[in-house]
XYZ file of C-alpha atoms in Angstrom:
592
model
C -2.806 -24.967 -18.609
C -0.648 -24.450 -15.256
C 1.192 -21.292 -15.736
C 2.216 -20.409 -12.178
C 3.844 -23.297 -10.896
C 6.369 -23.935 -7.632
C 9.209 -25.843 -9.269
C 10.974 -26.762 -6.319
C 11.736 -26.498 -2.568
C 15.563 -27.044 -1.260
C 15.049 -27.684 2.886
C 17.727 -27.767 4.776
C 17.945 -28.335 8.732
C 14.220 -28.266 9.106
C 13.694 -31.326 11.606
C 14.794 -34.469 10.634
C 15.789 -33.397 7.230
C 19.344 -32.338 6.761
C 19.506 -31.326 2.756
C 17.052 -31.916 0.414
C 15.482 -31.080 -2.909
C 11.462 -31.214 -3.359
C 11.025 -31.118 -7.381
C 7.539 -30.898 -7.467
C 5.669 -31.983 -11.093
C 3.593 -28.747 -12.094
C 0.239 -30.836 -12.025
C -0.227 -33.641 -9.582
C 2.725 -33.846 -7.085
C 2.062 -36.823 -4.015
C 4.348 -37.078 -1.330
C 4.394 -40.040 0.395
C 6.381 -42.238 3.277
C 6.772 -44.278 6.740
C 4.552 -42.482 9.152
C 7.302 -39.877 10.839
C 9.311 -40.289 8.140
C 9.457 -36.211 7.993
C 6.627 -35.904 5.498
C 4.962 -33.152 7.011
C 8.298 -31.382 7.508
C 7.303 -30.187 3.580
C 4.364 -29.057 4.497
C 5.937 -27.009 7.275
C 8.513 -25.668 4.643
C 5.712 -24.847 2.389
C 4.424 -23.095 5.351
C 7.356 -21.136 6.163
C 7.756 -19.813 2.704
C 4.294 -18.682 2.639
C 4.773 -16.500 5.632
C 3.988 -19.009 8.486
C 4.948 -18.558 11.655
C 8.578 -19.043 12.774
C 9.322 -21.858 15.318
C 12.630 -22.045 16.564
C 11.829 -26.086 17.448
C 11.976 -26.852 14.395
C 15.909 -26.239 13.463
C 17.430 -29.269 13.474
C 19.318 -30.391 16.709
C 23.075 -29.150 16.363
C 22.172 -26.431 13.725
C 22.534 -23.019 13.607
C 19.264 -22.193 11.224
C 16.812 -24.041 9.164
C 16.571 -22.602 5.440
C 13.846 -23.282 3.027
C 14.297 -21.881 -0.493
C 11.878 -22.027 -3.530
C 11.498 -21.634 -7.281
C 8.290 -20.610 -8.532
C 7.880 -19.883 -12.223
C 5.399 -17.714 -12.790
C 3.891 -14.646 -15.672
C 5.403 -11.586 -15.142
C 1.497 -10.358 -14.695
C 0.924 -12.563 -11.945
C -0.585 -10.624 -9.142
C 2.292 -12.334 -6.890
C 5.061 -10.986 -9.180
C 3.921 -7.556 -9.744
C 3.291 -7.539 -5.922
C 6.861 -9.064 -5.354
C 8.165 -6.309 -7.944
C 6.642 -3.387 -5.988
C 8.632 -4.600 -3.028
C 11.766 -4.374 -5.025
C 12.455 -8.095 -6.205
C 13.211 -9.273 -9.565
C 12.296 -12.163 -11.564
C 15.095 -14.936 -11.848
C 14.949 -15.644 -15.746
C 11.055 -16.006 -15.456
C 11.033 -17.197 -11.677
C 10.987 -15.731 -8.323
C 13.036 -17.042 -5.615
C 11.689 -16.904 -1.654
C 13.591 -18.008 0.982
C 13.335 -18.118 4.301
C 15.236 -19.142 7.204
C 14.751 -19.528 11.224
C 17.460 -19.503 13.566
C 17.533 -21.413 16.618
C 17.168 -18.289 18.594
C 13.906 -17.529 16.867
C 14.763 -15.175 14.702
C 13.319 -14.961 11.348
C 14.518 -13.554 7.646
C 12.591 -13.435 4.304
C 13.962 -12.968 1.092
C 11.987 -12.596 -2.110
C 14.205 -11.531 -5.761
C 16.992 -11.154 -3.968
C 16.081 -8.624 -1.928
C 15.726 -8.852 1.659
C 11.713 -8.148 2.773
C 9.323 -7.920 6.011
C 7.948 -11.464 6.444
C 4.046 -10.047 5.849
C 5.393 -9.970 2.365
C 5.367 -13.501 1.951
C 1.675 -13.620 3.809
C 0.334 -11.142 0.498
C 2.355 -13.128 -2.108
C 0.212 -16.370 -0.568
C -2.794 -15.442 -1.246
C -2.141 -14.970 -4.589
C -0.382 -18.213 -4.964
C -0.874 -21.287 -2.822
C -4.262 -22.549 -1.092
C -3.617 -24.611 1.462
C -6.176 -27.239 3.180
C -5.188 -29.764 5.963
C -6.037 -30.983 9.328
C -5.249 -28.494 11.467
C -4.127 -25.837 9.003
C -6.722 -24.346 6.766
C -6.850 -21.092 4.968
C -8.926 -19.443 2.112
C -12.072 -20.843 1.670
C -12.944 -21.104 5.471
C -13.191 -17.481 5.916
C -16.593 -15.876 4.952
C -15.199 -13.029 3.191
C -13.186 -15.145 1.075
C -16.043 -17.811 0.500
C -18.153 -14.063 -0.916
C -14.891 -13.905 -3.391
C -15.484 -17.220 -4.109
C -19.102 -17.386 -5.160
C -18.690 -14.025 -7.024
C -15.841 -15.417 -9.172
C -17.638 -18.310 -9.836
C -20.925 -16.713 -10.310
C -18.754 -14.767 -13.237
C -20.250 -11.775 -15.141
C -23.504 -11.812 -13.454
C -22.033 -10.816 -10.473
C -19.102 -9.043 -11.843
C -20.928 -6.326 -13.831
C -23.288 -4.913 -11.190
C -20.274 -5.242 -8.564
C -18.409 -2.716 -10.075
C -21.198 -0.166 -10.643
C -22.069 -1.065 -6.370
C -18.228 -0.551 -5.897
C -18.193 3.055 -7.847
C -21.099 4.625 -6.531
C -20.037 2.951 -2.891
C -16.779 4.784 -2.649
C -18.618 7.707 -3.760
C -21.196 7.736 -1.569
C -18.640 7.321 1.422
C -16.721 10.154 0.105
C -20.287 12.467 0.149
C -21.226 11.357 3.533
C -18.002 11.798 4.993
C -18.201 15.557 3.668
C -21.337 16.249 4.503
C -20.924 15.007 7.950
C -17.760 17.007 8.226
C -19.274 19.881 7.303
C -22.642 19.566 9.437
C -20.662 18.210 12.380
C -18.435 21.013 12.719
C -20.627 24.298 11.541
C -20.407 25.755 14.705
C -16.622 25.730 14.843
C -16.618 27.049 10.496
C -18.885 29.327 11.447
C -16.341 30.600 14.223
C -13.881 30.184 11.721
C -15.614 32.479 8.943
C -16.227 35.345 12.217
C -12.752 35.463 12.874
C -11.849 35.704 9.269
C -13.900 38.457 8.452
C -13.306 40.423 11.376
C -9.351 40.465 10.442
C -10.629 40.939 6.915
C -11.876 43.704 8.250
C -9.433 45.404 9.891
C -7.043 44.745 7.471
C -8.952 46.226 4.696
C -9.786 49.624 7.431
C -6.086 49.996 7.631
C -5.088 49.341 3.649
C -1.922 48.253 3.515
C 0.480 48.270 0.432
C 2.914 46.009 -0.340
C 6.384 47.252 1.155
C 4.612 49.840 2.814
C 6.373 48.631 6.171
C 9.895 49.008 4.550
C 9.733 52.265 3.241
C 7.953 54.025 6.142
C 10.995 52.155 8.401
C 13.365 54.362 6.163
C 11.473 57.657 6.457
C 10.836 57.428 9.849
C 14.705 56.991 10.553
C 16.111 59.846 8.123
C 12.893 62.090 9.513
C 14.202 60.897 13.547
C 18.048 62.167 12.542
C 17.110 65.226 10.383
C 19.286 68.006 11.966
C 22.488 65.749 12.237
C 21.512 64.264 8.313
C 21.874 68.408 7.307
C 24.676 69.365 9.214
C 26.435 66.104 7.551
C 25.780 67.078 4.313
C 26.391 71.001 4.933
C 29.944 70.099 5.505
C 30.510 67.529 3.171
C 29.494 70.027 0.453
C 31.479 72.897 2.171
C 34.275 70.426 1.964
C 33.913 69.819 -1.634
C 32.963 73.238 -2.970
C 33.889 75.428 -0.468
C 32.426 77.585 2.347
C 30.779 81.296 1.209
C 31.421 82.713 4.735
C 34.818 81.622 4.292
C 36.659 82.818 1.455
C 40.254 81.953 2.712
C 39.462 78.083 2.592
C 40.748 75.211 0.819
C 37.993 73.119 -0.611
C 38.453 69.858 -2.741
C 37.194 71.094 -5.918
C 39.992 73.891 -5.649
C 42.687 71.637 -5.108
C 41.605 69.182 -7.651
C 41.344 71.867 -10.234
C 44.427 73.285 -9.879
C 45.665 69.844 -9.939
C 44.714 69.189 -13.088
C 46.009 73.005 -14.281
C 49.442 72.014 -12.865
C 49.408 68.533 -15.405
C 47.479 70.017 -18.374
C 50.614 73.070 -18.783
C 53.163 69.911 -19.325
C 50.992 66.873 -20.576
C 52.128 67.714 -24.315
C 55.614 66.688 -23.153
C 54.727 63.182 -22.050
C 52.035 61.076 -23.172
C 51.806 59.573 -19.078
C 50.613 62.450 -17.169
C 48.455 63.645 -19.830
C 46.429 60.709 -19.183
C 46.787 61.081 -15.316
C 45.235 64.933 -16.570
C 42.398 63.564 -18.034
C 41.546 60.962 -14.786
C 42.054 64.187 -12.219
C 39.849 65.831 -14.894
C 36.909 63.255 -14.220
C 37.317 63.131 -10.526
C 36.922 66.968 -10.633
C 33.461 66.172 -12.662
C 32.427 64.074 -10.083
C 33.081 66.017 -6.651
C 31.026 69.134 -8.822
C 28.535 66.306 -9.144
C 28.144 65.378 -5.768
C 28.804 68.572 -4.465
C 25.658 69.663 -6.260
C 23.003 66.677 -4.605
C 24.412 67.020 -0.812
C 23.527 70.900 -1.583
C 19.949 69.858 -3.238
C 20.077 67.038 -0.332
C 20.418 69.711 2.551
C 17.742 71.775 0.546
C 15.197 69.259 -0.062
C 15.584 67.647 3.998
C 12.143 67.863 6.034
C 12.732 67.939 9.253
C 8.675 68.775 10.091
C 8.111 66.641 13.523
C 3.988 66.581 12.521
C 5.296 64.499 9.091
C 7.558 62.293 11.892
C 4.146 61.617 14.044
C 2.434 60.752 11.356
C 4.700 57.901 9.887
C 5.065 56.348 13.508
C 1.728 56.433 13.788
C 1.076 54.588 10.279
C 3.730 52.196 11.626
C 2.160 51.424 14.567
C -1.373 50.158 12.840
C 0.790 48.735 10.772
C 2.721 46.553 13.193
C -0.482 45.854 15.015
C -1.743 44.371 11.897
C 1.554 42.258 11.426
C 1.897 40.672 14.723
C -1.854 39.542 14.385
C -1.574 38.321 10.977
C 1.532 37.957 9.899
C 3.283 35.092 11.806
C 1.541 32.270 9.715
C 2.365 33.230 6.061
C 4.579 30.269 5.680
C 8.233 29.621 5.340
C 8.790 28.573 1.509
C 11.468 30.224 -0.768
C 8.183 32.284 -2.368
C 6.216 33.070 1.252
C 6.792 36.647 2.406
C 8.545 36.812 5.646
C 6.646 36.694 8.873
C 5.563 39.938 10.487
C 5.220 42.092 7.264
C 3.298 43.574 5.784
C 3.505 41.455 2.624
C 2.909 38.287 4.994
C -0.736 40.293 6.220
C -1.266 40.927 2.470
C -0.682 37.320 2.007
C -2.962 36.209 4.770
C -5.935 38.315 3.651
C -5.570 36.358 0.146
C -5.867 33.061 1.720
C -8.368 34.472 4.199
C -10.707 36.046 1.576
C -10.460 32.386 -0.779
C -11.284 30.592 3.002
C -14.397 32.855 3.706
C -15.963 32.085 0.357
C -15.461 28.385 0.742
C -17.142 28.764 4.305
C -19.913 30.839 3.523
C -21.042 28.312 0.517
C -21.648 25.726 2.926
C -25.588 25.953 2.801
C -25.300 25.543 -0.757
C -22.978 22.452 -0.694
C -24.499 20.934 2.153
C -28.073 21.318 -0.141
C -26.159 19.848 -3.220
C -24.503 16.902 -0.900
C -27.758 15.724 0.626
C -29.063 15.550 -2.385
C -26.356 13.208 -4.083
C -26.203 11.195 -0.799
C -29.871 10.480 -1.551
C -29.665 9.958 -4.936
C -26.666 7.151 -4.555
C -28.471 5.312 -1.282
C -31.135 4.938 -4.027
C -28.775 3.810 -6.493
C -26.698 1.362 -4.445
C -29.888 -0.378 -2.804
C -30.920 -1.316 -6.718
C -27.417 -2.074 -7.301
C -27.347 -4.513 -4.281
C -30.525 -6.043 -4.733
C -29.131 -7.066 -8.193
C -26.282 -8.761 -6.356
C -27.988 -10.510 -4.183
C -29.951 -12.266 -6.418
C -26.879 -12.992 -8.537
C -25.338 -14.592 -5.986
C -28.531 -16.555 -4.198
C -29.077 -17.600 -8.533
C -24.851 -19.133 -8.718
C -25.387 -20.321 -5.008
C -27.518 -22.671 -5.091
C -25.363 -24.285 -8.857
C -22.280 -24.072 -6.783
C -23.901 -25.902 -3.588
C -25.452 -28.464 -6.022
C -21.900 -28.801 -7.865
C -20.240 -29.293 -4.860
C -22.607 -31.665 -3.247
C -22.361 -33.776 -6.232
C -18.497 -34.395 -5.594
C -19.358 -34.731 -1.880
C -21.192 -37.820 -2.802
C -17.908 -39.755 -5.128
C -16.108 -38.258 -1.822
C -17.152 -41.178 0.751
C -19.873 -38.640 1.916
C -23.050 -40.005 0.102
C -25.066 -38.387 2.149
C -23.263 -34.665 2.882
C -25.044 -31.554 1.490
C -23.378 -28.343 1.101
C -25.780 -25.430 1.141
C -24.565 -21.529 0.976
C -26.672 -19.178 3.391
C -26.963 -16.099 2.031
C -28.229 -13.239 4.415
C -28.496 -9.274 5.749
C -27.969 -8.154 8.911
C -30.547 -5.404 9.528
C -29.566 -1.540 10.013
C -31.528 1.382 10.181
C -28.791 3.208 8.695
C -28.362 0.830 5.999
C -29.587 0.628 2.127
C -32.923 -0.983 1.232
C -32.330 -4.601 0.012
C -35.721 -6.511 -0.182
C -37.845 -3.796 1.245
C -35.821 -3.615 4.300
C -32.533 -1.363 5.344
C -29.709 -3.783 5.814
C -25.852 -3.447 6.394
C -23.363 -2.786 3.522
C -20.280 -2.734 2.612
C -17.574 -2.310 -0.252
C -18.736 -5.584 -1.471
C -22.947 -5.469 -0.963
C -24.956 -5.661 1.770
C -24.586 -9.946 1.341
C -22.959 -11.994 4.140
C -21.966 -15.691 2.553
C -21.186 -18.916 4.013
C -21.152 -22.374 3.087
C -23.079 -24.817 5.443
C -22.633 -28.370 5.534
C -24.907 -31.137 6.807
C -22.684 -33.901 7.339
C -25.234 -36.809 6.986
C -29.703 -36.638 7.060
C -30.952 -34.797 10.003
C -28.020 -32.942 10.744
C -28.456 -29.008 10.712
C -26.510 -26.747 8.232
C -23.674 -25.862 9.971
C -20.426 -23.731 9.105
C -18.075 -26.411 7.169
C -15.145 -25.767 9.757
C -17.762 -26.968 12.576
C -19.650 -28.809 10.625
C -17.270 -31.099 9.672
C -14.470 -33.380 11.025
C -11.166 -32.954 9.873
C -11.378 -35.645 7.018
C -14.376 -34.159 6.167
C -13.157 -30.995 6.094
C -10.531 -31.648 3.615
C -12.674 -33.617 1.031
C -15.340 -30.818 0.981
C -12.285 -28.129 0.285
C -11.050 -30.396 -2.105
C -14.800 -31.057 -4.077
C -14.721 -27.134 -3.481
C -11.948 -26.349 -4.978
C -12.643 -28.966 -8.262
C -15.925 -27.031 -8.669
C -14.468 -23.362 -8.685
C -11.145 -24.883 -10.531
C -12.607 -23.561 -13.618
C -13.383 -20.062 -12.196
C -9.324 -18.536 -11.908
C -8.130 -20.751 -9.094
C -4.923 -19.676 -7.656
C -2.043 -21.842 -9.061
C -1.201 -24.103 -6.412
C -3.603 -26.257 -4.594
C -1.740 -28.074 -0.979
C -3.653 -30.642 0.553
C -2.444 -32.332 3.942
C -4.801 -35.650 4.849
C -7.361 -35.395 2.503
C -7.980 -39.012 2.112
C -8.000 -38.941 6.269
C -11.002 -41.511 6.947
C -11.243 -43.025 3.278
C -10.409 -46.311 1.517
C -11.366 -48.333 -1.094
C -13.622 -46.902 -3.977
C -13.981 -43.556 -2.211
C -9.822 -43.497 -2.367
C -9.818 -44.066 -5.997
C -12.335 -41.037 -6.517
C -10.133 -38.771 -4.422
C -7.365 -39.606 -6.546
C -9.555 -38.878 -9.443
C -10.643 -35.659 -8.405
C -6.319 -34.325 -7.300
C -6.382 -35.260 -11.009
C -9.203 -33.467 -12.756
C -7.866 -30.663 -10.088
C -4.596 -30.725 -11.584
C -5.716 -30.351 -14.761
C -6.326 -26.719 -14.270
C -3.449 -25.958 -11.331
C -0.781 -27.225 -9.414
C -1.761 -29.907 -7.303
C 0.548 -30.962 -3.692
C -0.854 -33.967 -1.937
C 0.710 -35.370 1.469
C -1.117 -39.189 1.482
C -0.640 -41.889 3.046
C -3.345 -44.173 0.330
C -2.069 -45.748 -2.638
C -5.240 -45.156 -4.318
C -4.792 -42.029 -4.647
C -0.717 -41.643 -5.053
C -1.438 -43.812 -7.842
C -3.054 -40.641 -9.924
C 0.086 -38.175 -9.379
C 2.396 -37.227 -11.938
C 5.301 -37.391 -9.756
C 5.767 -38.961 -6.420
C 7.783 -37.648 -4.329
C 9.346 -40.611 -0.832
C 10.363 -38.559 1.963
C 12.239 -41.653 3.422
C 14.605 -41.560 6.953
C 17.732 -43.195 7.584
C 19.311 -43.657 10.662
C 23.489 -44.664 10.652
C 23.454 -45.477 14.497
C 24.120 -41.811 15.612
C 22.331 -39.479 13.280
C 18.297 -40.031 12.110
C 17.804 -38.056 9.035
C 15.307 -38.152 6.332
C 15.705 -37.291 2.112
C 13.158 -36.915 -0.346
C 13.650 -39.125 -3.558
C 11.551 -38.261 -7.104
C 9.854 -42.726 -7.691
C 9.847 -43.577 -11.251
C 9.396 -46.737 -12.614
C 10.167 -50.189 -10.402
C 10.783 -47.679 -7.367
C 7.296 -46.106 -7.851
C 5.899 -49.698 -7.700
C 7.696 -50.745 -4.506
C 6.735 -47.740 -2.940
C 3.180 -48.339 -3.878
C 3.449 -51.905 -2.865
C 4.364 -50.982 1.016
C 1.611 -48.880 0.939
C -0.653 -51.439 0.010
C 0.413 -54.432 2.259
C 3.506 -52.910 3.795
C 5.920 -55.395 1.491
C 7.671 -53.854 -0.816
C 8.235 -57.604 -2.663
C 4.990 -58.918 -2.270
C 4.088 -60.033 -5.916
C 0.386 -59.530 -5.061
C 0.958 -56.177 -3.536
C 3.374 -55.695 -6.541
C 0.134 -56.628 -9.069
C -2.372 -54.235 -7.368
C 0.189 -51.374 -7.738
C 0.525 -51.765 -11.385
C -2.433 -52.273 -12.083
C -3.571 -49.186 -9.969
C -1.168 -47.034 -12.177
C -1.909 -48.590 -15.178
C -6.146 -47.303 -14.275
C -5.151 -44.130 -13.303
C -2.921 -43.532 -16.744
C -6.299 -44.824 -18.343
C -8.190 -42.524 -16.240
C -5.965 -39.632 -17.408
């Protein structure tokens, strides 16, 4: 059941199409018409909206930009619209919308949900959605790494199981050997580190400084530096509060205030106002006895002993030392101490001490390391082993699978092999008694060979094969793996290239059994296999004397059959052409 499916395309000023709508069937879809009628102008548009490159050639003459915009229905699991959903787009009542549109300048713009996105967006959301196989244009399956994805899909749980055990201890492994080498690589420069630490360790801990320590010998030292002008200060502030003994004649503030409030208290019981103005010069009397009394303790208590002033600038001056070495680096946050205090030195010597420890355990982790390295080199060269002869065990079904549609294909003679190999390295894992190369996937490098016809050599399908060829052994590819999660939409461009007859009809059949189990796009020019689609799409020109343009019509019924008919014979009312159309949609309906 097709659950992923590209409803439709609207292309507008893309070559020799002004405006149309592609509504494409969500099995087989064949697109047919007059050779340069513009059919492979929806390829192209497929192209664009699957991140293809941008070429300003092909806005149509006398336009400002060609647009393609599509529909594709799909989950809301899809790997294509979570991806689409990380990048900010949104689901169109079950459907994303891409567009994509090329001025004639050359500039390009991709939107996906209706939100505007890079163009390597579209790229990602392809892989998950469209596999594309044509003459000159074809993706997926010809790379190696993907043709390894391939196999290990189809291959299924054999391969699936032991893959992710290979992948877990793999990323671990990388994570221990890039410690290890870390720390071996650089223990001359930790072990300069850890001198350096515990030589200002050191001399931090000879000096022992407290927290604040800075601050409050700051203060002492400056009262300690003014000491005489501190006591005179307060001498004659208290003198001026409570009076001078060597001068009994003098006004002092206590006297005043007190006789103040002695002038008030003789009249306050006549009004109620400056008995309360009694009691306030009362309390203000209270207080200049109270200060009065500490600038007198004050003056008492001052030491003004210039060995006790040495002795804090000296502290001071380790102290500072110790701060300008160590305290410019505490940090900046709201909860670091400020730089060049003590607290930020206090601060240092935490970080410093937790540093040292890590350092000096080195010996002990590098022990521990080398010994998990070893024991996971030991476990991923079982673990790869087990892979590769998963994979050689579902390669050689899946060569023999595919070789067998090869043969209904027009290529009787074509074999499809899948080499299977190691590239030796010393530094490798042991797979088959020997260390090879590895990677996140196993130390396995796949690719499918084809030998074209008897006597020809196994060679890489994209040079083994012409392009024809190339297509139909994609195409018998991709009906073999269609059971295995294929992605949801299958484009094929030519694939009947260098086929007729019987071998057309079993192309057909095979777009059919492929549609079964995804979307299926076929550009063809053979009626054979047109004949099998659910929907055929006539990308048909039309020229008024001035203007060449071309639409694309959805063929049912008599127009199906006269479009079939000019394929056959090129005349649409030829009753014999008319015949062999029917009656090559009335086999492929029995087919079905």
């Amino acid at each position: 059941m097709v659950q992923d499916v590209l409803e439709e395309m609207r292309i507008r000023s893309l070559g020799v199409i002004d405006d149309a709508v592609v509504e494409l069937s969500p099995g087989f879809t064949a697109v047919t018409g007059e050779t340069g009628a513009g059919k492979t102008m929806v390829v192209t548009s497929l192209g664009l909206l699957l991140g293809g490159r941008a070429d300003p050639a092909l806005v149509r003459i006398g336009s400002k930009a060609a647009i393609v915009e599509g529909r594709i229905v799909m989950r809301p699991d899809a790997p294509a619209a979570v991806r689409a959903e990380e990048a900010g787009a949104e689901l169109d009542d079950g459907a994303l919308l891409i567009s994509r549109t090329v001025s004639a300048e050359g500039r390009s713009r991709a939107h996906v949900g209706g939100r505007s996105v890079p163009v390597g967006l579209l790229g990602e959301l392809a892989d998950d959605l469209v596999a594309v196989h044509g003459q000159t244009d074809q993706q997926g399956l010809l790379r190696p790494a993907r043709q390894r994805q391939a196999l290990d899909r189809y291959a299924g749980g054999a391969v699936a199981v032991p893959l992710e055990k290979y992948g877990a201890a793999y990323r671990r492994l990388r994570a221990v050997a890039a410690e290890l080498d870390e720390i071996t690589t650089r223990a001359r420069e930790r072990a300069q580190e850890a001198d350096l630490l515990r030589f200002g360790l050191d001399e931090i801990a000879a000096v022992e400084p407290r927290a604040g320590e800075d601050t409050e010998l700051a203060a002492e030292a400056e009262r300690l530096g003014h000491a005489e002008a501190l006591a005179s200060a307060a001498q004659l502030a208290h003198a001026a509060l409570a009076g001078n003994p060597e001068d009994p004649e003098g006004v002092d503030a206590n006297t005043l205030v007190a006789g103040a409030h002695r002038a008030l208290e003789s009249v306050r019981a006549h009004d109620a106002a400056l008995g309360v103005l009694a009691e306030r010069i009362g309390e203000v009397g209270i207080l200049l006895a109270d200060v009065a009394g500490e600038l007198a303790g004050y003056a008492d208590d001052l030491d003004a002993d210039p060995l006790r002033l040495a002795a804090v600038e000296e502290r001071r001056a380790a102290l500072t030392q110790l701060t300008r070495k160590y305290g410019a680096d505490a940090g900046t946050g709201h909860d670091a101490p400020a730089a060049h205090t003590v607290d930020a030195v206090l601060a240092w010597a935490e970080r410093g001490s937790a540093r040292l420890l890590e350092l000096d355990g080195d010996d002990e982790r590098i022990g521990e390391l080398t010994a998990e390295r070893d024991a996971l080199s030991a476990e991923l060269s079982g673990l790869a082993q087990a892979l590769t002869d998963a994979r050689t065990e579902a390669a050689a079904r899946f060569a023999s699978a595919v070789t067998a549609e090869l043969a209904s294909l027009a290529m009787p003679h074509a074999r499809v092999t899948i080499d299977i190999r190691q590239t030796e390295d010393p530094a490798g894992v042991e797979v088959g008694g020997r260390p090879v190369a590895y990677g996140p996937s196993g130390a396995d490098e796949v690719e499918l060979l084809l030998a074209p016809h008897p006597g020809a050599q196994p060679r890489p399908i994209a040079k083994g094969a012409s392009g024809g060829e190339l297509s139909r052994v994609m195409l018998a590819v991709e009906v073999v793996f269609a059971g295995s999660d294929p992605v949801p939409t299958y484009l094929f461009d030519e694939v009947d290239a260098g086929v007729g007859g019987k071998a057309a009809v079993e192309v057909g059949r095979r777009l059919a059994k492929l549609a079964k189990s995804a979307q299926v796009v076929v550009v063809t020019h053979l009626p054979q296999v047109a004949a099998f689609a659910d929907r055929q799409l006539l990308v048909e020109k039309t020229n008024d004397g001035s203007v060449t343009r071309s639409g694309v019509t959805v063929l049912e019924g008599e127009d199906r059959v006269r479009e079939l008919s000019r394929m056959l014979a090129g005349q649409e009312d030829s009753e014999t052409a008319r015949a062999h159309a029917e009656e090559l949609l009335a086999a492929a309906r029995a087919d079905a």
